[in-house]
Coordinates of C-alpha atoms and ligand atoms in Angstrom, one line a residue:
X1 CA -36.1 -12.9 20.8
X2 CA -35.4 -10.9 17.7
X3 CA -32.2 -8.9 17.7
X4 CA -31.4 -5.9 15.4
X5 CA -28.4 -5.9 13.2
X6 CA -26.1 -3.1 13.4
X7 CA -27.0 -0.5 10.8
X8 CA -24.1 -1.3 8.6
X9 CA -25.0 -4.9 8.4
X10 CA -28.4 -4.1 7.4
X11 CA -27.3 -1.9 4.7
X12 CA -24.8 -4.5 3.4
X13 CA -27.5 -7.2 3.6
X14 CA -30.0 -5.0 1.7
X15 CA -27.3 -4.6 -1.2
X16 CA -26.8 -8.5 -1.0
X17 CA -30.5 -9.1 -1.3
X18 CA -31.4 -6.6 -3.8
X19 CA -28.7 -6.8 -6.4
X20 CA -28.6 -9.2 -9.2
X21 CA -25.1 -10.5 -9.1
X22 CA -23.9 -12.7 -11.8
X23 CA -21.3 -14.3 -9.7
X24 CA -23.5 -15.3 -6.7
X25 CA -21.6 -18.6 -6.6
X26 CA -19.0 -17.2 -4.5
X27 CA -21.3 -17.5 -1.5
X28 CA -20.0 -21.2 -1.2
X29 CA -16.3 -19.9 -1.5
X30 CA -17.0 -17.8 1.5
X31 CA -18.8 -20.3 3.7
X32 CA -16.1 -22.9 2.9
X33 CA -13.4 -20.7 3.6
X34 CA -15.0 -19.8 7.0
X35 CA -15.3 -23.5 7.8
X36 CA -11.6 -24.0 6.8
X37 CA -10.6 -21.1 9.2
X38 CA -12.6 -22.8 11.9
X39 CA -10.9 -26.1 11.3
X40 CA -7.4 -24.4 11.4
X41 CA -8.4 -22.7 14.7
X42 CA -9.5 -26.0 16.3
X43 CA -6.4 -27.6 15.1
X44 CA -4.3 -24.9 16.7
X45 CA -6.3 -24.8 19.8
X46 CA -5.8 -28.5 20.3
X47 CA -2.2 -27.9 20.8
X48 CA -2.7 -26.2 24.1
X49 CA -6.0 -27.7 25.3
X50 CA -6.4 -31.2 26.0
X51 CA -10.1 -31.1 27.0
X52 CA -11.6 -29.5 23.9
X53 CA -15.2 -30.7 23.1
X54 CA -15.0 -33.6 20.4
X55 CA -16.2 -33.4 16.8
X56 CA -18.7 -35.6 15.3
X57 CA -16.0 -37.6 13.7
X58 CA -18.0 -38.1 10.5
X59 CA -17.2 -34.7 9.1
X60 CA -13.7 -35.3 7.5
X61 CA -12.8 -31.8 6.7
X62 CA -15.7 -29.7 5.3
X63 CA -19.0 -31.3 4.2
X64 CA -21.5 -29.8 1.8
X65 CA -24.9 -31.5 1.4
X66 CA -27.9 -30.5 -0.6
X67 CA -31.4 -31.3 -0.5
X68 CA -33.0 -30.4 -3.6
X69 CA -36.6 -31.2 -2.5
X70 CA -36.3 -28.9 0.5
X71 CA -34.3 -26.4 -1.3
X72 CA -31.4 -26.2 1.1
X73 CA -27.8 -26.4 1.2
X74 CA -25.7 -27.2 4.4
X75 CA -22.0 -26.6 5.1
X76 CA -20.7 -28.4 8.0
X77 CA -17.5 -28.5 9.9
X78 CA -16.0 -29.8 12.9
X79 CA -14.2 -26.7 13.7
X80 CA -13.8 -24.2 16.6
X81 CA -17.5 -23.5 16.5
X82 CA -19.2 -20.3 18.0
X83 CA -20.3 -19.5 21.5
X84 CA -23.6 -17.5 21.8
X85 CA -21.6 -14.4 22.5
X86 CA -19.4 -15.0 19.5
X87 CA -22.3 -15.6 17.4
X88 CA -23.9 -12.4 18.3
X89 CA -20.6 -10.4 18.0
X90 CA -19.3 -12.1 14.6
X91 CA -22.6 -12.5 12.9
X92 CA -24.5 -9.5 14.0
X93 CA -21.8 -6.9 13.3
X94 CA -19.0 -6.3 10.9
X95 CA -15.9 -6.5 13.0
X96 CA -13.6 -5.4 10.2
X97 CA -12.6 -2.1 9.5
X98 CA -13.0 -2.5 6.0
X99 CA -16.7 -2.6 6.0
X100 CA -17.4 1.1 5.4
X101 CA -14.9 0.8 2.5
X102 CA -16.6 -2.0 1.3
X103 CA -20.0 -0.4 1.1
X104 CA -18.5 2.8 -0.5
X105 CA -16.5 0.8 -3.1
X106 CA -19.7 -1.2 -3.9
X107 CA -21.8 2.0 -4.2
X108 CA -19.2 3.7 -6.3
X109 CA -19.7 0.7 -8.6
X110 CA -16.1 0.2 -9.9
X111 CA -16.0 -3.4 -8.9
X112 CA -18.9 -5.8 -8.4
X113 CA -19.7 -7.3 -5.1
X114 CA -18.3 -10.9 -5.7
X115 CA -14.8 -9.2 -6.2
X116 CA -15.0 -7.3 -3.1
X117 CA -16.7 -9.4 -0.6
X118 CA -13.9 -11.6 0.4
X119 CA -11.4 -8.9 0.3
X120 CA -13.3 -6.9 2.8
X121 CA -14.2 -9.8 5.2
X122 CA -17.9 -9.7 4.9
X123 CA -18.1 -13.3 3.5
X124 CA -20.6 -14.6 5.7
X125 CA -23.3 -12.3 4.5
X126 CA -22.8 -13.3 1.0
X127 CA -25.0 -16.2 2.0
X128 CA -28.0 -13.8 1.6
X129 CA -27.3 -13.4 -2.1
X130 CA -28.9 -16.9 -2.5
X131 CA -30.9 -17.6 0.7
X132 CA -33.8 -16.1 2.1
X133 CA -33.1 -17.9 5.4
X134 CA -29.8 -18.8 7.0
X135 CA -29.4 -20.8 10.2
X136 CA -26.1 -21.3 11.9
X137 CA -26.1 -24.4 14.5
X138 CA -23.0 -24.3 16.5
X139 CA -21.2 -25.6 19.6
X140 CA -17.8 -24.1 20.6
X141 CA -15.0 -26.5 21.0
X142 CA -14.1 -24.8 24.4
X143 CA -15.1 -27.0 27.2
X144 CA -18.4 -26.1 29.0
X145 CA -19.9 -24.0 26.3
X146 CA -23.7 -24.2 25.2
X147 CA -24.8 -25.0 21.7
X148 CA -26.5 -22.0 19.9
X149 CA -28.8 -21.5 16.9
X150 CA -28.6 -18.1 15.0
X151 CA -31.1 -17.6 12.6
X152 CA -32.1 -14.8 10.1
X153 CA -34.1 -13.8 7.2
X154 CA -31.5 -11.2 6.5
X155 CA -34.1 -8.4 6.9
X156 CA -33.0 -6.3 9.7
X157 CA -33.1 -8.9 12.6
X158 CA -31.7 -12.1 13.7
X159 CA -32.7 -14.6 16.6
X160 CA -30.2 -16.4 18.8
X161 CA -31.4 -19.5 20.9
X162 CA -30.2 -22.5 22.8
X163 CA -29.3 -25.1 20.4
X164 CA -29.2 -29.0 20.7
X165 CA -25.7 -29.9 19.1
X166 CA -23.5 -32.1 21.1
X167 CA -20.5 -32.2 19.0
X168 CA -18.1 -29.2 18.4
X169 CA -18.4 -27.4 15.0
X170 CA -20.7 -25.5 12.9
X171 CA -23.5 -26.4 10.4
X172 CA -24.8 -23.5 8.2
X173 CA -28.1 -24.2 6.5
X174 CA -29.2 -22.0 3.6
X175 CA -32.9 -22.0 2.5
X176 CA -32.4 -21.2 -1.1
X177 CA -34.5 -18.2 -2.5
X178 CA -36.8 -19.1 -5.4
X179 CA -34.3 -17.4 -7.9
X180 CA -31.4 -19.4 -6.5
X181 CA -32.7 -23.0 -6.8
X182 CA -30.1 -23.6 -9.4
X183 CA -27.8 -24.1 -6.5
X184 CA -29.6 -27.0 -5.2
X185 CA -27.5 -29.3 -7.6
X186 CA -24.4 -31.3 -6.5
X187 CA -22.6 -30.9 -9.7
X188 CA -23.0 -27.3 -9.8
X189 CA -21.6 -27.1 -6.1
X190 CA -18.8 -29.5 -6.9
X191 CA -17.9 -27.1 -9.8
X192 CA -17.8 -24.2 -7.4
X193 CA -15.7 -25.9 -4.8
X194 CA -13.2 -27.0 -7.6
X195 CA -13.1 -23.5 -9.0
X196 CA -12.4 -21.5 -5.7
X197 CA -11.5 -23.8 -3.1
X198 CA -9.1 -26.4 -4.8
X199 CA -6.1 -25.4 -2.6
X200 CA -7.6 -25.1 0.6
X201 CA -5.6 -27.4 2.9
X202 CA -8.9 -29.1 3.9
X203 CA -10.7 -31.6 1.9
X204 CA -14.3 -30.5 0.9
X205 CA -16.9 -33.2 0.3
X206 CA -20.0 -32.4 -1.7
X207 CA -22.5 -35.0 -1.4
X208 CA -20.1 -37.5 0.1
X209 CA -17.3 -37.1 -2.6
X210 CA -14.2 -35.1 -2.1
X211 CA -14.4 -32.1 -4.6
X212 CA -11.0 -30.4 -4.2
X213 CA -7.4 -31.3 -4.5
X214 CA -6.8 -30.2 -0.8
X215 CA -3.1 -30.1 -1.0
X216 CA -0.5 -27.7 0.5
X217 CA 0.7 -26.5 -2.8
X218 CA 3.7 -24.7 -1.4
X219 CA 5.1 -28.2 -0.4
X220 CA 5.3 -29.3 -3.9
X221 CA 8.4 -29.2 -5.9
X222 CA 8.5 -25.7 -7.3
X223 CA 9.0 -26.8 -10.9
X224 CA 6.1 -29.2 -10.6
X225 CA 3.6 -26.3 -9.8
X226 CA 1.6 -25.2 -12.8
X227 CA 1.0 -21.5 -13.0
X228 CA -2.6 -21.8 -13.1
X229 CA -2.6 -23.8 -10.0
X230 CA -0.5 -21.3 -8.3
X231 CA -2.5 -18.4 -9.3
X232 CA -5.7 -20.3 -8.1
X233 CA -4.1 -20.8 -4.8
X234 CA -3.2 -17.1 -4.8
X235 CA -6.7 -16.2 -5.3
X236 CA -8.1 -18.3 -2.5
X237 CA -5.4 -17.1 -0.2
X238 CA -5.7 -13.3 -0.9
X239 CA -9.3 -13.0 -1.9
X240 CA -7.9 -11.1 -5.0
X241 CA -9.7 -12.0 -8.0
X242 CA -6.9 -11.0 -10.4
X243 CA -3.7 -13.1 -11.1
X244 CA -0.8 -12.0 -9.2
X245 CA 2.1 -10.1 -10.9
X246 CA 4.8 -12.2 -9.8
X247 CA 5.2 -15.5 -7.8
X248 CA 8.0 -16.8 -5.7
X249 CA 8.4 -20.4 -4.6
X250 CA 11.1 -21.4 -2.1
X251 CA 11.7 -24.8 -0.8
X252 CA 14.8 -24.9 1.6
X253 CA 16.0 -27.9 3.3
X254 CA 19.2 -26.7 5.1
X255 CA 20.3 -25.1 7.3
X256 CA 16.7 -24.5 8.0
X257 CA 13.7 -26.3 6.7
X258 CA 10.9 -24.2 5.2
X259 CA 8.9 -23.7 2.3
X260 CA 7.3 -20.4 1.1
X261 CA 5.1 -19.3 -1.7
X262 CA 4.9 -15.4 -2.0
X263 CA 3.0 -13.3 -4.4
X264 CA 3.1 -9.6 -5.6
X265 CA -0.3 -8.7 -6.3
X266 CA -1.0 -7.0 -9.7
X267 CA -3.1 -4.3 -7.9
X268 CA -2.7 -2.6 -4.6
X269 CA -4.9 -4.1 -1.9
X270 CA -7.5 -1.6 -0.6
X271 CA -6.0 -1.4 2.9
X272 CA -2.4 -0.8 2.0
X273 CA -2.0 2.4 3.6
X274 CA -4.5 1.9 6.5
X275 CA -3.0 1.7 9.9
X276 CA -3.5 -1.0 12.4
X277 CA -4.0 -3.7 9.8
X278 CA -2.6 -7.1 10.3
X279 CA 0.1 -7.8 7.7
X280 CA 2.5 -10.5 6.6
X281 CA 2.2 -13.9 5.2
X282 CA 0.3 -16.9 6.7
X283 CA 2.5 -18.9 8.9
X284 CA 2.1 -22.7 9.0
X285 CA 4.4 -25.0 11.3
X286 CA 4.4 -28.4 9.6
X287 CA 1.3 -27.7 7.8
X288 CA -0.8 -26.6 10.8
X289 CA -1.7 -22.9 10.3
X290 CA -0.5 -21.1 13.5
X291 CA -0.9 -17.4 12.4
X292 CA -3.1 -15.7 9.8
X293 CA -0.6 -12.9 9.4
X294 CA 2.9 -13.1 10.6
X295 CA 4.2 -9.7 10.2
X296 CA 7.6 -10.7 11.7
X297 CA 8.4 -12.6 8.4
X298 CA 8.5 -9.6 6.3
X299 CA 9.4 -6.0 6.8
X300 CA 6.7 -3.4 6.8
X301 CA 7.9 -2.1 3.4
X302 CA 7.1 -5.5 2.0
X303 CA 3.5 -5.6 3.2
X304 CA 2.3 -5.7 -0.2
X305 CA 3.7 -9.4 -0.6
X306 CA 1.1 -12.0 0.1
X307 CA 1.6 -15.7 0.8
X308 CA 2.5 -18.6 3.0
X309 CA 5.5 -19.6 4.9
X310 CA 5.6 -23.3 6.3
X311 CA 8.4 -24.2 8.7
X312 CA 9.4 -27.4 10.2
X313 CA 11.6 -25.4 12.7
X314 CA 8.9 -23.2 14.2
X315 CA 7.1 -24.5 17.4
X316 CA 3.4 -25.0 17.0
X317 CA 2.6 -23.2 20.3
X318 CA 4.8 -20.2 19.5
X319 CA 3.3 -16.8 20.6
X320 CA 3.6 -13.6 18.8
X321 CA 6.1 -12.3 21.3
X322 CA 8.0 -15.5 21.1
X323 CA 8.0 -15.3 17.3
X324 CA 9.9 -12.0 17.3
X325 CA 12.7 -13.4 19.3
X326 CA 13.0 -16.7 17.4
X327 CA 16.3 -16.8 15.4
X328 CA 14.8 -19.2 13.0
X329 CA 11.9 -16.5 12.0
X330 CA 14.8 -13.8 11.7
X331 CA 16.7 -16.1 9.4
X332 CA 13.7 -17.0 7.3
X333 CA 12.9 -13.2 7.2
X334 CA 16.4 -12.4 5.9
X335 CA 16.2 -15.1 3.3
X336 CA 12.8 -13.8 2.1
X337 CA 13.9 -10.3 1.8
X338 CA 16.9 -11.3 -0.1
X339 CA 14.8 -13.5 -2.6
X340 CA 12.2 -10.9 -3.2
X341 CA 14.9 -8.2 -4.0
X342 CA 16.7 -10.7 -6.1
X343 CA 13.5 -11.2 -8.2
X344 CA 12.6 -7.6 -8.4
X345 CA 16.0 -6.8 -9.4
X346 CA 15.7 -9.4 -12.3
X347 CA 12.3 -8.1 -13.2
X348 CA 13.6 -4.5 -13.2
X349 CA 16.6 -5.4 -15.4
X350 CA 14.5 -7.3 -18.0
X351 CA 13.5 -5.3 -21.1
X352 CA 10.0 -6.3 -22.2
X353 CA 9.7 -7.6 -25.6
X354 CA 7.6 -5.9 -28.2
X355 CA 3.9 -6.0 -27.1
X356 CA 4.7 -7.6 -23.7
X357 CA 3.8 -6.0 -20.6
X358 CA 6.4 -4.4 -18.3
X359 CA 5.9 -6.2 -15.2
X360 CA 8.3 -4.2 -13.2
X361 CA 6.7 -0.9 -14.4
X362 CA 3.5 -2.1 -13.0
X363 CA 5.0 -3.3 -9.7
X364 CA 6.8 0.0 -9.3
X365 CA 3.6 2.0 -10.1
X366 CA 1.7 0.0 -7.4
X367 CA 4.2 -0.4 -4.8
X368 CA 7.2 1.9 -5.7
X369 CA 6.4 4.1 -2.6
X370 CA 7.0 1.2 -0.3
X371 CA 10.2 0.2 -2.0
X372 CA 11.2 3.9 -1.3
X373 CA 10.2 3.5 2.2
X374 CA 12.4 0.4 2.2
X375 CA 15.5 2.3 0.8
X376 CA 15.0 4.8 3.4
X377 CA 14.7 2.3 6.3
X378 CA 17.1 -0.3 5.4
X379 CA 20.9 -0.2 5.4
X380 CA 23.9 -1.7 3.8
X381 CA 23.6 -4.3 1.0
X382 CA 19.7 -4.3 1.3
X383 CA 19.6 -0.4 0.7
X384 CA 22.0 -0.8 -2.3
X385 CA 19.8 -3.5 -3.8
X386 CA 16.6 -1.2 -3.3
X387 CA 18.4 1.8 -4.6
X388 CA 18.9 0.0 -8.0
X389 CA 15.1 -0.6 -8.1
X390 CA 14.2 3.0 -7.6
X391 CA 12.6 4.8 -10.5
X392 CA 12.0 8.5 -10.9
X393 CA 10.3 11.1 -13.1
X394 CA 12.8 13.6 -14.5
X395 CA 13.0 16.9 -16.4
X396 CA 13.8 14.9 -19.6
X397 CA 10.4 13.2 -19.6
X398 CA 7.5 14.2 -21.7
X399 CA 5.0 13.7 -18.8
X400 CA 4.8 12.4 -15.4
X401 CA 4.5 8.8 -16.5
X402 CA 8.2 8.8 -17.5
X403 CA 10.4 6.8 -15.2
X404 CA 14.2 6.6 -15.0
X405 CA 16.6 4.6 -12.9
X406 CA 19.7 5.9 -11.2
X407 CA 21.7 3.8 -13.5
X408 CA 20.1 5.0 -16.6
X409 CA 20.3 8.7 -15.3
X410 CA 24.0 8.0 -14.7
X411 CA 24.6 6.6 -18.2
X412 CA 23.0 9.4 -20.0
X413 CA 24.9 12.1 -18.1
X414 CA 26.8 14.7 -20.4
X415 CA 30.7 15.2 -20.1
X416 CA 31.5 17.2 -17.1
X417 CA 28.4 16.5 -15.0
X418 CA 29.4 14.7 -11.9
X419 CA 26.3 15.0 -9.7
X420 CA 23.0 13.4 -9.6
X421 CA 20.6 16.3 -9.4
X422 CA 17.2 16.3 -8.1
X423 CA 14.4 18.8 -7.3
X424 CA 11.8 18.0 -4.5
X425 CA 8.5 19.7 -5.1
X426 CA 4.9 19.4 -4.6
X427 CA 3.9 18.5 -8.2
X428 CA 5.7 18.0 -11.5
X429 CA 4.0 21.2 -12.8
X430 CA 5.4 23.3 -9.7
X431 CA 8.9 21.8 -10.2
X432 CA 8.8 22.7 -13.9
X433 CA 7.9 26.2 -13.1
X434 CA 10.9 26.6 -10.8
X435 CA 13.6 29.1 -11.7
X436 CA 16.0 26.5 -10.1
X437 CA 16.0 24.4 -13.3
X438 CA 17.0 27.5 -15.6
X439 CA 20.7 26.7 -15.6
X440 CA 20.3 22.9 -15.7
X441 CA 18.1 23.2 -18.8
X442 CA 20.7 25.3 -20.4
X443 CA 23.4 23.0 -19.7
X444 CA 21.4 19.9 -20.8
X445 CA 21.6 18.3 -17.3
X446 CA 18.8 16.2 -16.4
X447 CA 17.1 16.7 -13.0
X448 CA 15.1 14.1 -11.0
X449 CA 11.7 15.6 -10.1
X450 CA 10.7 14.2 -6.7
X451 CA 7.0 14.9 -5.8
X452 CA 6.2 12.2 -3.4
X453 CA 6.4 13.2 0.2
X454 CA 8.3 10.1 1.0
X455 CA 11.2 11.4 -1.4
X456 CA 12.3 14.0 1.1
X457 CA 13.0 11.1 3.5
X458 CA 14.5 9.0 0.8
X459 CA 17.1 11.6 -0.3
X460 CA 18.0 12.0 3.4
X461 CA 19.1 8.3 3.3
X462 CA 20.2 7.6 -0.2
X463 CA 22.8 10.3 -0.6
X464 CA 25.0 8.8 -3.3
X465 CA 24.8 6.1 -6.3
X466 CA 27.6 4.7 -8.1
X467 CA 30.1 7.0 -6.5
X468 CA 28.2 10.0 -7.6
X469 CA 26.5 12.2 -4.9
X470 CA 22.8 12.9 -5.1
X471 CA 22.3 16.7 -4.7
X472 CA 19.3 18.9 -4.5
X473 CA 19.3 21.6 -7.2
X474 CA 17.9 23.9 -4.4
X475 CA 20.5 23.4 -1.7
X476 CA 23.5 25.5 -0.9
X477 CA 25.7 27.7 -3.0
X478 CA 25.9 26.5 -6.5
X479 CA 28.0 27.7 -9.4
X480 CA 26.5 26.6 -12.7
X481 CA 27.4 29.6 -14.7
X482 CA 30.3 29.3 -17.1
X483 CA 30.3 32.7 -18.4
X484 CA 30.7 35.3 -15.6
X485 CA 28.1 38.0 -15.7
X486 CA 29.5 41.1 -17.1
X487 CA 28.3 44.4 -15.8
X488 CA 26.4 42.6 -13.2
X489 CA 25.0 44.5 -10.2
X490 CA 27.3 44.8 -7.2
X491 CA 25.3 43.2 -4.2
X492 CA 27.5 44.0 -1.3
X493 CA 25.2 46.7 -0.1
X494 CA 21.9 45.5 -1.3
X495 CA 22.1 41.9 0.1
X496 CA 22.7 42.8 3.6
X497 CA 20.2 45.7 3.5
X498 CA 17.4 43.3 2.1
X499 CA 18.3 40.6 4.7
X500 CA 17.7 43.2 7.5
X501 CA 14.5 44.4 5.8
X502 CA 13.1 40.8 5.8
X503 CA 13.7 40.6 9.6
X504 CA 14.5 36.9 9.9
X505 CA 12.2 35.6 7.2
X506 CA 15.1 34.6 5.2
X507 CA 18.5 33.4 6.4
X508 CA 20.4 35.2 3.7
X509 CA 20.3 37.3 0.5
X510 CA 23.1 36.7 -2.1
X511 CA 24.1 36.7 -5.5
X512 CA 23.0 33.6 -7.4
X513 CA 25.2 31.2 -9.5
X514 CA 22.3 29.3 -10.8
X515 CA 19.9 31.8 -12.6
X516 CA 19.8 32.8 -16.2
X517 CA 16.5 34.4 -16.8
X518 CA 14.7 35.1 -13.5
X519 CA 15.5 37.9 -11.2
X520 CA 15.6 35.8 -7.9
X521 CA 14.9 32.4 -6.3
X522 CA 14.4 30.9 -2.8
X523 CA 16.9 28.2 -2.1
X524 CA 17.7 25.9 0.9
X525 CA 20.9 26.5 3.0
X526 CA 23.4 24.0 3.2
X527 CA 22.1 22.4 6.6
X528 CA 18.7 21.9 8.0
X529 CA 15.4 20.8 6.5
X530 CA 14.3 22.0 3.1
X531 CA 11.5 24.2 2.3
X532 CA 9.7 21.4 0.7
X533 CA 10.0 19.2 3.7
X534 CA 8.8 22.0 5.9
X535 CA 5.6 22.2 3.7
X536 CA 5.2 18.5 4.0
X537 CA 5.3 18.3 7.7
X538 CA 3.1 21.4 8.1
X539 CA 0.5 19.8 5.8
X540 CA 0.7 16.6 7.9
X541 CA 0.1 18.9 10.8
X542 CA 3.5 17.9 12.4
X543 CA 5.8 20.2 14.3
X544 CA 8.4 21.3 11.9
X545 CA 11.5 23.4 12.5
X546 CA 11.4 26.3 10.0
X547 CA 13.7 25.8 6.9
X548 CA 16.6 28.1 6.5
X549 CA 15.8 29.7 3.3
X550 CA 18.2 31.9 1.3
X551 CA 17.0 34.4 -1.3
X552 CA 19.4 34.3 -4.3
X553 CA 19.5 37.4 -6.6
X554 CA 20.4 37.3 -10.3
X555 CA 23.0 40.0 -10.5
X556 CA 22.6 40.2 -14.2
X557 CA 18.8 40.9 -14.3
X558 CA 17.7 44.4 -14.9
X559 CA 15.3 44.5 -12.0
X560 CA 18.1 43.6 -9.6
X561 CA 20.4 46.2 -11.1
X562 CA 17.9 48.9 -10.7
X563 CA 17.3 47.8 -7.2
X564 CA 21.0 47.9 -6.4
X565 CA 21.3 51.3 -8.1
X566 CA 18.4 52.7 -6.0
X567 CA 19.9 51.4 -2.9
X568 CA 23.3 52.8 -3.7
X569 CA 21.7 56.1 -4.3
X570 CA 20.1 56.1 -0.9
X571 CA 16.6 56.0 -2.3
X572 CA 15.6 53.1 0.1
X573 CA 11.9 54.1 0.4
X574 CA 11.5 53.5 -3.2
X575 CA 13.8 50.3 -3.1
X576 CA 11.8 48.8 0.0
X577 CA 8.3 47.9 -1.5
X578 CA 10.1 46.6 -4.8
X579 CA 12.8 44.5 -2.7
X580 CA 9.6 43.0 -0.7
X581 CA 7.8 42.1 -3.7
X582 CA 10.9 40.4 -5.1
X583 CA 10.6 38.0 -2.2
X584 CA 6.8 37.8 -2.6
X585 CA 7.6 36.7 -6.1
X586 CA 10.0 34.1 -5.2
X587 CA 7.6 32.7 -2.7
X588 CA 4.8 32.7 -5.5
X589 CA 7.0 30.8 -7.8
X590 CA 7.6 27.9 -5.6
X591 CA 4.0 28.2 -4.3
X592 CA 4.6 28.5 -0.6
X593 CA 2.9 31.8 -0.1
X594 CA 1.7 31.9 3.6
X595 CA 0.1 35.3 3.6
X596 CA -1.3 36.2 0.3
X597 CA -3.2 39.2 1.8
X598 CA -0.1 41.0 2.5
X599 CA 1.2 40.5 -0.9
X600 CA -2.0 41.9 -2.3
X601 CA -1.8 45.0 -0.3
X602 CA 1.8 45.5 -1.3
X603 CA 0.9 44.9 -5.0
X604 CA -1.9 47.5 -4.8
X605 CA 0.4 50.1 -3.2
X606 CA 2.9 49.6 -5.9
X607 CA 0.5 49.8 -8.7
X608 CA -0.9 53.0 -7.2
X609 CA 2.5 54.5 -7.3
X610 CA 3.2 53.3 -10.8
X611 CA -0.1 54.6 -12.2
X612 CA 0.5 57.9 -10.6
X613 CA 4.1 58.3 -12.1
X614 CA 2.7 57.2 -15.6
X615 CA 0.3 60.2 -15.2
X616 CA 3.0 62.5 -14.2
X617 CA 5.5 61.3 -16.8
Ligands
LIG701 P1 -14.0 -13.3 7.9 O1 -14.0 -14.6 7.5 O2 -13.2 -12.4 7.1 O3 -13.8 -13.1 9.3 P2 -16.9 -13.6 7.5 O4 -17.9 -12.6 7.2 O5 -16.6 -14.5 6.4 O6 -15.6 -12.7 7.7 O7 -17.1 -14.3 8.8 C1 -17.4 -13.5 10.1 C2 -17.1 -14.3 11.3 O8 -18.0 -15.3 11.6 C3 -15.8 -15.1 11.1 O9 -14.7 -14.3 11.6 C4 -15.9 -16.1 12.3 O10 -15.9 -15.6 13.5 C5 -17.5 -16.4 12.2 N1 -17.9 -17.5 11.4 C6 -18.3 -17.8 10.4 N2 -18.3 -19.0 9.9 C7 -17.9 -19.8 10.9 C8 -17.8 -21.3 11.1 N3 -18.0 -22.1 10.2 N4 -17.2 -21.7 12.2 C9 -16.9 -20.6 13.3 N5 -17.0 -19.4 13.0 C10 -17.5 -19.0 11.8
LIG702 MG1 -14.8 -15.3 5.7

């Protein structure tokens, strides 16, 4: 009976069949990696099941054979196999959330299919890049299951029927397309296995001969591991096609026994910010893989770190729930965090030589947001170390690529400055337009410009550095003026009157100690959330308490002086529209206007008056 593929599979297969990919050879990497997964799974299953269906015994690891005459390649394993239901579910649909993104990325054409296939978990279908018919003969290792044959020409439909296999495992047979007969060659296949699957912990035999090294590279003595080997291992592990930016190799004998090889990718993985994605390094117990992603081994903010952890002290049959409660796991986790932070610290302190790539700058660009997340979540020593790793764009930079550490900021402070100043805003441009920076510019103080939403949380947690407080240029009363304003307006009457006029829209109206040129600015009061935080929460559609904003007036500004005069003379009907527009102006300057139509109306009324008085004058 012919069954239809899910629409997205058909679309995917179409792309596989009709595109001329130069790296079609990766089909073998994908099939071999699936066979290795199946072997890992059955080894693990064997720990809890005594009655698993036996394997053929003559497949030691994974066996690739080729029949040049018939134009077929087979990939065979004694792994966990597939039941009929599993064949339908796993080979007829794309179970992974990444599939839509895969198609999208492929269509956008930024990366080619071979680069994307493994990353998105659509590896099996890559067989159709070289085959016009694929058959999967399988028997599940679970006792009492029936053998199954799955077969498809890749054109919209597939068949599933009863098979005859009597030993557990899977044999995948590819009938090579006419344009792909080059792969019916054992030397070619050996080369491909060596290239992509060298460090798979299972031997892969091609035409009866082991073609890969098949060693657990993480168990080697760290100094013996060559960089190319480690990078090749990283690629098989992560499905990334680029070398990692950094590698950590740990072999610890006491008090716990474990080995870990961790990698920091050189580009962010596509699913870094997706929810409900399994994270964490692969966990092995005495070289048996027991979990593909052990999220317990690294905190969420280190979710960009890939790798393996192999422990002699973790029980093979440990469940996820148990894992969380295992002291061994907690200790390994702490040690891994320490080591990652130590390495990041070293990279961050290192001045790259002329022409050399700045590794830390790249890591920060890709994963800095997560390190900020860490600084916000963690406490004590870990937060301190993370704080040293933070980088910010600042007023002193020419563009938004500029980055400064808190240490460098502190070092560059002029005499008399005793605070690390920052401004949170929607973008660098809106920050630069803010009147809040006027007096800082004048004094020559640098100001960190924080434009990522996570920054609001960060500065709520990291409130000091090197015994200096971190403060917002927008918060509370501030006296930046050295020279007292002479003949400034007296705001004792105007301030309270304006506050009443705005009827709760602002918390207070007062004289400003931070403006040099502008007439007014909105600032945050000493407590409560900032205006920027309110904006972020609102944009994220989260309930936000209203920020308490204070309108500050520049008592030396002619407009403010005139307003104070009008108010003192009792000409409040003239002063009122002007005062309202002053608040509008402050909102416009920080880009948080919520009722532009009202401002438009007020502006028109005022222009009408102004034009009329121009005619009368
Ligand atoms: P992924 O490997 O990322 O899960 P694939 O497209 O490569 O995605 O494989 C899809 C699914 O097909 C696998 O998850 C697995 O359930 C099943 N499968 C493929 N090959 C085998 C095999 N040799 N033995 C058992 N199951 C397999
Ligand atoms: Mg796969």
